[in-house]
mmCIF file of C-alpha atoms and ligand atoms in Angstrom:
data_model
loop_
_atom_site.group_PDB
_atom_site.id
_atom_site.type_symbol
_atom_site.label_atom_id
_atom_site.label_comp_id
_atom_site.label_asym_id
_atom_site.label_seq_id
_atom_site.Cartn_x
_atom_site.Cartn_y
_atom_site.Cartn_z
ATOM 1 C CA MET A 1 34.764 -24.593 -120.196
ATOM 2 C CA ASN A 2 33.927 -21.565 -117.971
ATOM 3 C CA SER A 3 36.118 -22.064 -115.102
ATOM 4 C CA SER A 4 34.096 -19.952 -112.798
ATOM 5 C CA LEU A 5 31.212 -22.609 -113.053
ATOM 6 C CA PRO A 6 31.131 -25.163 -110.298
ATOM 7 C CA GLN A 7 33.333 -28.184 -110.553
ATOM 8 C CA PRO A 8 33.356 -31.083 -108.141
ATOM 9 C CA SER A 9 34.954 -29.916 -104.903
ATOM 10 C CA LEU A 10 35.696 -31.460 -101.543
ATOM 11 C CA SER A 11 35.361 -28.129 -99.945
ATOM 12 C CA LEU A 12 32.240 -27.268 -98.199
ATOM 13 C CA GLU A 13 32.940 -23.568 -98.372
ATOM 14 C CA GLN A 14 33.328 -23.691 -102.048
ATOM 15 C CA CYS A 15 30.177 -25.770 -102.336
ATOM 16 C CA ALA A 16 28.184 -23.354 -100.272
ATOM 17 C CA ASN A 17 29.501 -20.427 -102.445
ATOM 18 C CA ASP A 18 28.740 -22.175 -105.670
ATOM 19 C CA LEU A 19 25.245 -22.887 -104.379
ATOM 20 C CA ALA A 20 24.778 -19.186 -103.352
ATOM 21 C CA GLU A 21 26.262 -17.876 -106.547
ATOM 22 C CA GLN A 22 25.272 -20.130 -109.277
ATOM 23 C CA GLY A 23 22.349 -22.094 -107.777
ATOM 24 C CA TYR A 24 24.170 -25.582 -107.671
ATOM 25 C CA CYS A 25 27.244 -27.167 -106.539
ATOM 26 C CA LEU A 26 28.997 -30.426 -106.890
ATOM 27 C CA LEU A 27 30.273 -32.239 -103.790
ATOM 28 C CA GLY A 28 33.225 -34.500 -104.969
ATOM 29 C CA ASP A 29 33.395 -38.036 -103.537
ATOM 30 C CA ALA A 30 30.186 -37.692 -101.561
ATOM 31 C CA LEU A 31 29.929 -41.604 -101.882
ATOM 32 C CA THR A 32 32.344 -44.217 -100.842
ATOM 33 C CA ASP A 33 33.167 -47.072 -103.332
ATOM 34 C CA ASP A 34 31.262 -49.444 -100.981
ATOM 35 C CA GLN A 35 28.261 -47.152 -101.043
ATOM 36 C CA LEU A 36 28.278 -46.879 -104.673
ATOM 37 C CA LYS A 37 28.482 -50.664 -105.073
ATOM 38 C CA SER A 38 25.552 -51.169 -102.763
ATOM 39 C CA LEU A 39 23.348 -48.370 -104.295
ATOM 40 C CA ARG A 40 23.846 -49.392 -107.673
ATOM 41 C CA LYS A 41 22.887 -53.109 -106.690
ATOM 42 C CA ARG A 42 19.995 -52.277 -104.657
ATOM 43 C CA LEU A 43 18.590 -49.830 -107.163
ATOM 44 C CA THR A 44 19.076 -52.063 -110.102
ATOM 45 C CA GLU A 45 17.340 -54.916 -108.362
ATOM 46 C CA GLN A 46 14.484 -52.892 -107.138
ATOM 47 C CA ALA A 47 13.971 -51.231 -110.529
ATOM 48 C CA LEU A 48 13.965 -54.529 -112.318
ATOM 49 C CA ALA A 49 11.610 -56.163 -109.802
ATOM 50 C CA GLU A 50 9.165 -53.180 -110.135
ATOM 51 C CA LYS A 51 9.298 -53.638 -113.939
ATOM 52 C CA GLN A 52 8.607 -57.404 -113.810
ATOM 53 C CA GLN A 53 5.910 -57.001 -111.047
ATOM 54 C CA GLY A 54 4.056 -54.227 -112.837
ATOM 55 C CA PHE A 55 4.917 -51.367 -110.615
ATOM 56 C CA ALA A 56 7.360 -49.502 -112.733
ATOM 57 C CA PHE A 57 6.790 -45.740 -113.578
ATOM 58 C CA GLN A 58 8.399 -44.594 -116.845
ATOM 59 C CA ASP A 59 8.696 -41.102 -118.213
ATOM 60 C CA GLY A 60 11.151 -39.197 -120.320
ATOM 61 C CA GLY A 61 9.519 -39.940 -123.851
ATOM 62 C CA HIS A 62 8.281 -36.512 -124.713
ATOM 63 C CA SER A 63 9.822 -33.195 -125.545
ATOM 64 C CA GLN A 64 7.178 -31.499 -123.198
ATOM 65 C CA ASN A 65 8.142 -33.862 -120.659
ATOM 66 C CA TRP A 66 6.554 -32.621 -117.380
ATOM 67 C CA GLY A 67 3.386 -31.008 -116.703
ATOM 68 C CA ASP A 68 -0.322 -31.518 -116.456
ATOM 69 C CA PHE A 69 -2.472 -31.690 -119.528
ATOM 70 C CA ARG A 70 -6.199 -31.500 -120.475
ATOM 71 C CA ASP A 71 -7.865 -34.659 -121.703
ATOM 72 C CA SER A 72 -10.502 -34.733 -124.327
ATOM 73 C CA ALA A 73 -13.085 -33.827 -121.715
ATOM 74 C CA GLY A 74 -11.180 -30.828 -120.755
ATOM 75 C CA VAL A 75 -10.026 -32.436 -117.240
ATOM 76 C CA LEU A 76 -6.636 -31.590 -116.071
ATOM 77 C CA ARG A 77 -4.646 -34.747 -115.689
ATOM 78 C CA PRO A 78 -1.025 -35.220 -114.580
ATOM 79 C CA GLN A 79 1.249 -36.335 -117.364
ATOM 80 C CA GLU A 80 2.553 -39.910 -117.180
ATOM 81 C CA PHE A 81 4.391 -42.123 -119.468
ATOM 82 C CA THR A 82 4.234 -45.902 -119.819
ATOM 83 C CA GLU A 83 7.281 -47.570 -121.768
ATOM 84 C CA ALA A 84 4.652 -48.251 -124.630
ATOM 85 C CA GLN A 85 4.019 -44.434 -124.925
ATOM 86 C CA GLY A 86 7.615 -43.989 -125.252
ATOM 87 C CA GLY A 87 8.790 -43.221 -121.683
ATOM 88 C CA ARG A 88 12.402 -44.534 -121.487
ATOM 89 C CA ASN A 89 13.422 -43.376 -118.064
ATOM 90 C CA GLN A 90 12.449 -45.231 -114.976
ATOM 91 C CA ARG A 91 11.652 -43.575 -111.665
ATOM 92 C CA VAL A 92 11.720 -45.485 -108.378
ATOM 93 C CA TRP A 93 9.750 -43.812 -105.682
ATOM 94 C CA THR A 94 9.843 -43.748 -101.843
ATOM 95 C CA LEU A 95 13.170 -45.232 -101.369
ATOM 96 C CA VAL A 96 12.884 -44.784 -97.550
ATOM 97 C CA ASN A 97 11.094 -48.170 -97.806
ATOM 98 C CA LYS A 98 13.514 -49.839 -100.231
ATOM 99 C CA GLY A 99 16.698 -50.537 -98.243
ATOM 100 C CA ALA A 100 18.974 -49.301 -95.741
ATOM 101 C CA VAL A 101 21.589 -48.173 -98.136
ATOM 102 C CA PHE A 102 18.978 -45.436 -99.278
ATOM 103 C CA LEU A 103 18.262 -44.448 -95.708
ATOM 104 C CA ASP A 104 21.999 -44.086 -94.897
ATOM 105 C CA LEU A 105 22.171 -41.158 -97.460
ATOM 106 C CA LEU A 106 19.932 -39.008 -95.326
ATOM 107 C CA SER A 107 22.463 -38.841 -92.404
ATOM 108 C CA HIS A 108 25.441 -37.827 -94.778
ATOM 109 C CA THR A 109 27.264 -35.160 -92.498
ATOM 110 C CA ALA A 110 28.624 -32.943 -95.258
ATOM 111 C CA ILE A 111 25.472 -32.882 -97.131
ATOM 112 C CA ARG A 112 23.360 -32.181 -94.090
ATOM 113 C CA GLU A 113 25.724 -29.424 -93.352
ATOM 114 C CA LEU A 114 25.000 -27.876 -96.830
ATOM 115 C CA VAL A 115 21.258 -28.387 -96.466
ATOM 116 C CA THR A 116 21.186 -26.751 -93.008
ATOM 117 C CA GLY A 117 23.290 -23.909 -94.500
ATOM 118 C CA LEU A 118 20.578 -23.153 -97.253
ATOM 119 C CA LEU A 119 17.379 -24.153 -95.709
ATOM 120 C CA GLY A 120 18.049 -23.496 -91.961
ATOM 121 C CA ASP A 121 17.683 -25.585 -88.702
ATOM 122 C CA HIS A 122 14.522 -27.343 -89.631
ATOM 123 C CA TYR A 123 13.421 -29.082 -92.810
ATOM 124 C CA LEU A 124 11.522 -32.199 -94.075
ATOM 125 C CA LEU A 125 12.407 -34.914 -96.464
ATOM 126 C CA SER A 126 10.176 -33.981 -99.443
ATOM 127 C CA SER A 127 11.141 -37.074 -101.588
ATOM 128 C CA HIS A 128 13.647 -39.822 -101.931
ATOM 129 C CA THR A 129 13.391 -41.367 -105.217
ATOM 130 C CA ALA A 130 15.744 -42.545 -108.262
ATOM 131 C CA ASN A 131 15.749 -41.641 -111.845
ATOM 132 C CA ILE A 132 17.227 -44.071 -114.060
ATOM 133 C CA ALA A 133 17.767 -42.028 -117.377
ATOM 134 C CA ASN A 134 17.869 -44.683 -120.011
ATOM 135 C CA PRO A 135 19.373 -44.517 -123.343
ATOM 136 C CA GLY A 136 17.018 -42.811 -125.898
ATOM 137 C CA GLY A 137 15.444 -40.710 -123.059
ATOM 138 C CA VAL A 138 14.839 -37.120 -124.342
ATOM 139 C CA ALA A 139 15.528 -33.944 -122.348
ATOM 140 C CA MET A 140 13.171 -33.025 -119.710
ATOM 141 C CA ARG A 141 11.488 -29.572 -119.827
ATOM 142 C CA LEU A 142 13.392 -26.988 -117.551
ATOM 143 C CA HIS A 143 11.671 -26.463 -114.452
ATOM 144 C CA THR A 144 12.322 -25.316 -110.836
ATOM 145 C CA ASP A 145 11.642 -27.490 -107.841
ATOM 146 C CA GLN A 146 9.564 -24.849 -105.971
ATOM 147 C CA TRP A 147 7.279 -23.783 -108.883
ATOM 148 C CA TRP A 148 4.465 -23.589 -106.366
ATOM 149 C CA MET A 149 6.133 -20.928 -104.119
ATOM 150 C CA PRO A 150 3.919 -17.853 -104.145
ATOM 151 C CA PRO A 151 5.958 -15.149 -105.607
ATOM 152 C CA PRO A 152 6.484 -11.900 -103.727
ATOM 153 C CA THR A 153 4.149 -9.272 -104.718
ATOM 154 C CA ARG A 154 3.387 -5.464 -104.216
ATOM 155 C CA ILE A 155 0.880 -3.787 -102.163
ATOM 156 C CA GLY A 156 -2.317 -3.258 -104.211
ATOM 157 C CA ARG A 157 -1.402 -5.867 -106.665
ATOM 158 C CA ALA A 158 -3.542 -8.906 -106.737
ATOM 159 C CA GLY A 159 -1.506 -11.897 -107.269
ATOM 160 C CA LEU A 160 -2.675 -15.423 -108.316
ATOM 161 C CA PRO A 161 -4.377 -16.838 -105.130
ATOM 162 C CA ALA A 162 -1.796 -19.210 -103.484
ATOM 163 C CA GLY A 163 -4.124 -22.038 -103.540
ATOM 164 C CA SER A 164 -4.799 -21.737 -107.199
ATOM 165 C CA MET A 165 -1.406 -22.515 -108.380
ATOM 166 C CA SER A 166 -0.794 -25.304 -110.772
ATOM 167 C CA ARG A 167 2.351 -26.313 -112.869
ATOM 168 C CA GLU A 168 0.472 -25.088 -115.932
ATOM 169 C CA LEU A 169 -0.197 -21.651 -114.755
ATOM 170 C CA PHE A 170 3.391 -21.340 -113.269
ATOM 171 C CA ASP A 171 5.010 -22.197 -116.532
ATOM 172 C CA LYS A 172 3.655 -18.936 -117.951
ATOM 173 C CA ASP A 173 5.335 -16.961 -115.143
ATOM 174 C CA THR A 174 8.359 -16.038 -117.060
ATOM 175 C CA GLU A 175 8.619 -12.362 -116.332
ATOM 176 C CA SER A 176 10.417 -11.316 -113.294
ATOM 177 C CA THR A 177 8.695 -8.956 -110.833
ATOM 178 C CA GLY A 178 12.055 -7.670 -109.734
ATOM 179 C CA THR A 179 11.670 -9.487 -106.385
ATOM 180 C CA ILE A 180 12.544 -12.962 -105.425
ATOM 181 C CA SER A 181 11.506 -15.683 -103.196
ATOM 182 C CA PRO A 182 13.906 -17.513 -100.747
ATOM 183 C CA PRO A 183 15.125 -21.121 -101.548
ATOM 184 C CA VAL A 184 12.748 -23.414 -99.636
ATOM 185 C CA VAL A 185 13.786 -26.587 -101.538
ATOM 186 C CA LEU A 186 17.139 -28.187 -101.960
ATOM 187 C CA ASN A 187 17.476 -31.282 -104.331
ATOM 188 C CA ILE A 188 20.455 -33.534 -104.163
ATOM 189 C CA LEU A 189 21.275 -35.776 -107.151
ATOM 190 C CA TRP A 190 23.667 -38.550 -106.013
ATOM 191 C CA MET A 191 25.314 -39.653 -109.171
ATOM 192 C CA LEU A 192 25.585 -43.453 -109.244
ATOM 193 C CA ASP A 193 27.213 -43.289 -112.789
ATOM 194 C CA GLU A 194 29.316 -40.674 -114.132
ATOM 195 C CA PHE A 195 27.196 -37.651 -115.370
ATOM 196 C CA THR A 196 28.177 -36.492 -119.012
ATOM 197 C CA LYS A 197 26.849 -34.099 -121.455
ATOM 198 C CA SER A 198 25.703 -37.085 -123.554
ATOM 199 C CA ASN A 199 24.385 -39.664 -120.992
ATOM 200 C CA GLY A 200 21.603 -37.452 -119.497
ATOM 201 C CA GLY A 201 23.720 -35.347 -117.122
ATOM 202 C CA THR A 202 21.406 -32.835 -115.453
ATOM 203 C CA ARG A 203 20.885 -29.713 -117.566
ATOM 204 C CA VAL A 204 21.092 -26.402 -115.429
ATOM 205 C CA VAL A 205 20.962 -22.899 -116.130
ATOM 206 C CA PRO A 206 23.688 -21.372 -113.931
ATOM 207 C CA GLY A 207 22.503 -18.377 -112.021
ATOM 208 C CA SER A 208 18.799 -18.781 -112.906
ATOM 209 C CA HIS A 209 18.007 -19.165 -109.161
ATOM 210 C CA LEU A 210 18.146 -15.489 -108.910
ATOM 211 C CA SER A 211 15.913 -14.669 -111.793
ATOM 212 C CA GLY A 212 12.780 -14.520 -109.773
ATOM 213 C CA CYS A 213 10.840 -16.283 -112.407
ATOM 214 C CA GLN A 214 10.103 -19.607 -114.036
ATOM 215 C CA PRO A 215 12.099 -20.991 -116.916
ATOM 216 C CA ASP A 216 11.781 -19.468 -120.360
ATOM 217 C CA SER A 217 12.020 -22.034 -123.175
ATOM 218 C CA THR A 218 14.936 -20.070 -124.770
ATOM 219 C CA ALA A 219 17.292 -20.324 -121.724
ATOM 220 C CA LYS A 220 20.596 -21.815 -122.509
ATOM 221 C CA SER A 221 21.401 -24.661 -120.152
ATOM 222 C CA ILE A 222 24.458 -26.673 -119.680
ATOM 223 C CA ALA A 223 25.180 -30.164 -118.279
ATOM 224 C CA ALA A 224 26.368 -30.495 -114.659
ATOM 225 C CA THR A 225 28.953 -33.293 -115.084
ATOM 226 C CA GLY A 226 30.955 -35.279 -112.475
ATOM 227 C CA PRO A 227 32.372 -38.681 -111.838
ATOM 228 C CA ALA A 228 30.167 -41.425 -110.154
ATOM 229 C CA GLY A 229 29.971 -40.769 -106.443
ATOM 230 C CA THR A 230 29.627 -36.932 -106.848
ATOM 231 C CA ALA A 231 26.508 -35.328 -105.360
ATOM 232 C CA LEU A 232 24.981 -32.401 -107.391
ATOM 233 C CA LEU A 233 22.979 -30.025 -105.024
ATOM 234 C CA CYS A 234 20.336 -27.824 -106.827
ATOM 235 C CA ASP A 235 18.779 -24.596 -105.249
ATOM 236 C CA GLY A 236 14.905 -25.223 -105.536
ATOM 237 C CA ARG A 237 14.859 -22.142 -107.573
ATOM 238 C CA ILE A 238 17.310 -23.133 -110.338
ATOM 239 C CA TRP A 239 16.066 -23.996 -113.785
ATOM 240 C CA HIS A 240 16.977 -27.533 -114.634
ATOM 241 C CA GLY A 241 15.929 -30.874 -116.073
ATOM 242 C CA THR A 242 17.162 -34.243 -116.860
ATOM 243 C CA GLY A 243 19.263 -34.339 -120.056
ATOM 244 C CA ALA A 244 18.733 -36.429 -123.034
ATOM 245 C CA ASN A 245 20.587 -39.850 -122.940
ATOM 246 C CA SER A 246 22.284 -40.490 -126.281
ATOM 247 C CA SER A 247 24.766 -42.938 -124.855
ATOM 248 C CA ASP A 248 24.191 -46.701 -124.754
ATOM 249 C CA ARG A 249 24.039 -46.952 -120.941
ATOM 250 C CA PRO A 250 21.622 -45.990 -118.303
ATOM 251 C CA ARG A 251 22.584 -43.002 -116.095
ATOM 252 C CA ARG A 252 21.469 -43.757 -112.673
ATOM 253 C CA ALA A 253 20.851 -41.223 -109.959
ATOM 254 C CA VAL A 254 19.186 -41.096 -106.423
ATOM 255 C CA LEU A 255 17.313 -37.735 -106.037
ATOM 256 C CA THR A 256 16.806 -36.544 -102.520
ATOM 257 C CA THR A 257 14.883 -33.450 -101.861
ATOM 258 C CA PHE A 258 14.330 -31.440 -98.837
ATOM 259 C CA CYS A 259 11.865 -28.698 -98.103
ATOM 260 C CA THR A 260 11.333 -26.340 -95.332
ATOM 261 C CA PRO A 261 8.535 -27.312 -92.763
ATOM 262 C CA GLN A 262 5.898 -24.656 -94.071
ATOM 263 C CA PHE A 263 5.476 -26.795 -97.168
ATOM 264 C CA ARG A 264 3.922 -30.112 -98.127
ATOM 265 C CA PRO A 265 6.573 -32.843 -99.004
ATOM 266 C CA GLN A 266 6.099 -34.734 -102.262
ATOM 267 C CA GLU A 267 5.930 -37.957 -100.667
ATOM 268 C CA ASN A 268 3.651 -38.347 -97.593
ATOM 269 C CA TYR A 269 5.869 -40.337 -95.227
ATOM 270 C CA THR A 270 3.507 -40.150 -92.204
ATOM 271 C CA VAL A 271 1.311 -42.400 -94.094
ATOM 272 C CA GLY A 272 3.661 -44.004 -96.574
ATOM 273 C CA THR A 273 6.584 -45.140 -94.511
ATOM 274 C CA ARG A 274 6.525 -48.874 -93.835
ATOM 275 C CA GLN A 275 6.284 -49.631 -90.136
ATOM 276 C CA GLU A 276 9.564 -51.634 -89.767
ATOM 277 C CA VAL A 277 11.451 -48.344 -90.981
ATOM 278 C CA LEU A 278 9.596 -46.401 -88.250
ATOM 279 C CA ASP A 279 10.427 -49.009 -85.687
ATOM 280 C CA THR A 280 14.167 -48.258 -85.833
ATOM 281 C CA ALA A 281 13.997 -44.626 -86.960
ATOM 282 C CA ASN A 282 15.926 -42.161 -84.713
ATOM 283 C CA PRO A 283 14.500 -38.653 -83.785
ATOM 284 C CA ASP A 284 16.334 -37.044 -86.694
ATOM 285 C CA LEU A 285 14.666 -39.487 -89.201
ATOM 286 C CA LEU A 286 11.419 -39.058 -87.592
ATOM 287 C CA GLU A 287 11.635 -35.314 -87.983
ATOM 288 C CA LEU A 288 12.621 -35.585 -91.574
ATOM 289 C CA LEU A 289 9.651 -37.845 -92.243
ATOM 290 C CA GLY A 290 7.359 -35.334 -90.811
ATOM 291 C CA PHE A 291 6.578 -36.837 -87.324
ATOM 292 C CA ARG A 292 7.923 -33.963 -85.426
ATOM 293 C CA ILE A 293 5.504 -31.037 -84.580
ATOM 294 C CA TRP A 294 6.844 -27.928 -85.880
ATOM 295 C CA HIS A 295 5.370 -24.803 -84.038
ATOM 296 C CA ALA A 296 2.159 -26.770 -83.333
ATOM 297 C CA TYR A 297 1.811 -27.555 -87.160
ATOM 298 C CA GLY A 298 1.486 -31.296 -87.876
ATOM 299 C CA ARG A 299 -0.134 -32.050 -84.593
ATOM 300 C CA THR A 300 -2.700 -34.692 -84.092
ATOM 301 C CA GLY A 301 -3.647 -33.623 -80.609
ATOM 302 C CA HIS A 302 -1.853 -31.456 -77.994
ATOM 303 C CA PRO A 303 0.051 -28.508 -79.769
ATOM 304 C CA THR A 304 2.952 -28.728 -77.321
ATOM 305 C CA ASP A 305 3.772 -32.302 -78.030
ATOM 306 C CA ASP A 306 7.067 -33.055 -79.585
ATOM 307 C CA TYR A 307 6.404 -35.949 -81.974
ATOM 308 C CA ILE A 308 3.414 -37.594 -83.375
ATOM 309 C CA ALA A 309 3.153 -41.487 -83.655
ATOM 310 C CA ARG A 310 0.939 -43.503 -85.813
ATOM 311 C CA ASP A 311 -0.426 -45.581 -82.870
ATOM 312 C CA ASN A 312 -1.611 -42.429 -80.858
ATOM 313 C CA SER A 313 -5.255 -43.075 -80.778
ATOM 314 C CA PRO A 314 -6.676 -39.505 -81.498
ATOM 315 C CA LEU A 315 -9.132 -38.239 -78.633
ATOM 316 C CA GLY A 316 -12.780 -38.569 -79.802
ATOM 317 C CA GLU A 317 -16.019 -37.724 -78.459
ATOM 318 C CA LEU A 318 -16.136 -37.466 -74.677
ATOM 319 C CA ILE A 319 -19.086 -37.692 -72.157
ATOM 320 C CA PRO A 320 -18.719 -36.005 -68.820
ATOM 321 C CA ASP A 321 -18.712 -38.523 -65.674
HETATM 322 O O1 AKG B 1 17.458 -36.700 -113.116
HETATM 323 C C1 AKG B 1 17.569 -35.528 -113.344
HETATM 324 O O2 AKG B 1 18.640 -35.298 -113.970
HETATM 325 C C2 AKG B 1 16.714 -34.399 -112.923
HETATM 326 C C3 AKG B 1 15.402 -34.867 -112.628
HETATM 327 C C4 AKG B 1 14.479 -33.645 -112.168
HETATM 328 O O3 AKG B 1 14.772 -32.625 -112.448
HETATM 329 C C5 AKG B 1 13.208 -33.986 -111.572
HETATM 330 O O4 AKG B 1 12.841 -35.060 -111.270
HETATM 331 O O5 AKG B 1 12.465 -32.994 -111.291
#
């Protein structure tokens, strides 16, 4: 084992250094035993119910395990896997609506300190989901979580127009321009089971967050491992992906992704959060969910309003008195 690679640590300073130098860190004992117990129970119940009631989303059954593809008519479509197609892993989406135990993770003090350290004073929740990597699931293709970030360019060099980015095009962007974008995403993987090399522990390429390019398929990855209760934090630029699970048990994890407020979250919480969650949300949660206006962006009316609300009736056509 390379001892300079991140190990689970209780020290926030160590974690921040690991994140800066290696692109990931492991916060030890991030979850209490009680939290672990309740998270496992709620996730397992929810995942089973989603399967039974036809809502389950499965992936993890192909070697090219993420990305768009062209169908027979040449139309670009998102890749999805059903269990019948070989998808083994189960994703559970939008956990903000699926139990208080998931919402509590968002106010974890040590994690929030690390998020603020990397992303700054303001950020949004981009997604709050779970990945149950089941036995037989294959390794996910290495990717970054900010693949859409327009890369820095040189004066006079025409880059790809920022609105034309697609995962497919960015997978080809494996040559560094010698410049680098800042991290604008931070992904936290809460380990509900021990992560090992054989049970699908997330593969990472240490230091790849500083490469300035997208993953190349020959990159050597290692498994980020830790006992249940550890939180794995990944800089949005690091090359990573779910490992193959060759064990006989599921590897459960909650994945919480934050992004800076210039960018579009993966899950649209202003529409997709259930009203009962909003009814008890504090200002911090409302900000994470995108209800706080950021420098006049995200407004529905007056640019100097602080927050938006669903029940604000937008001003319409007016007729003078
Ligand atoms: O579950 C994991 O180990 C990683 C998942 C991941 O990289 C993703 O969902 O983008």
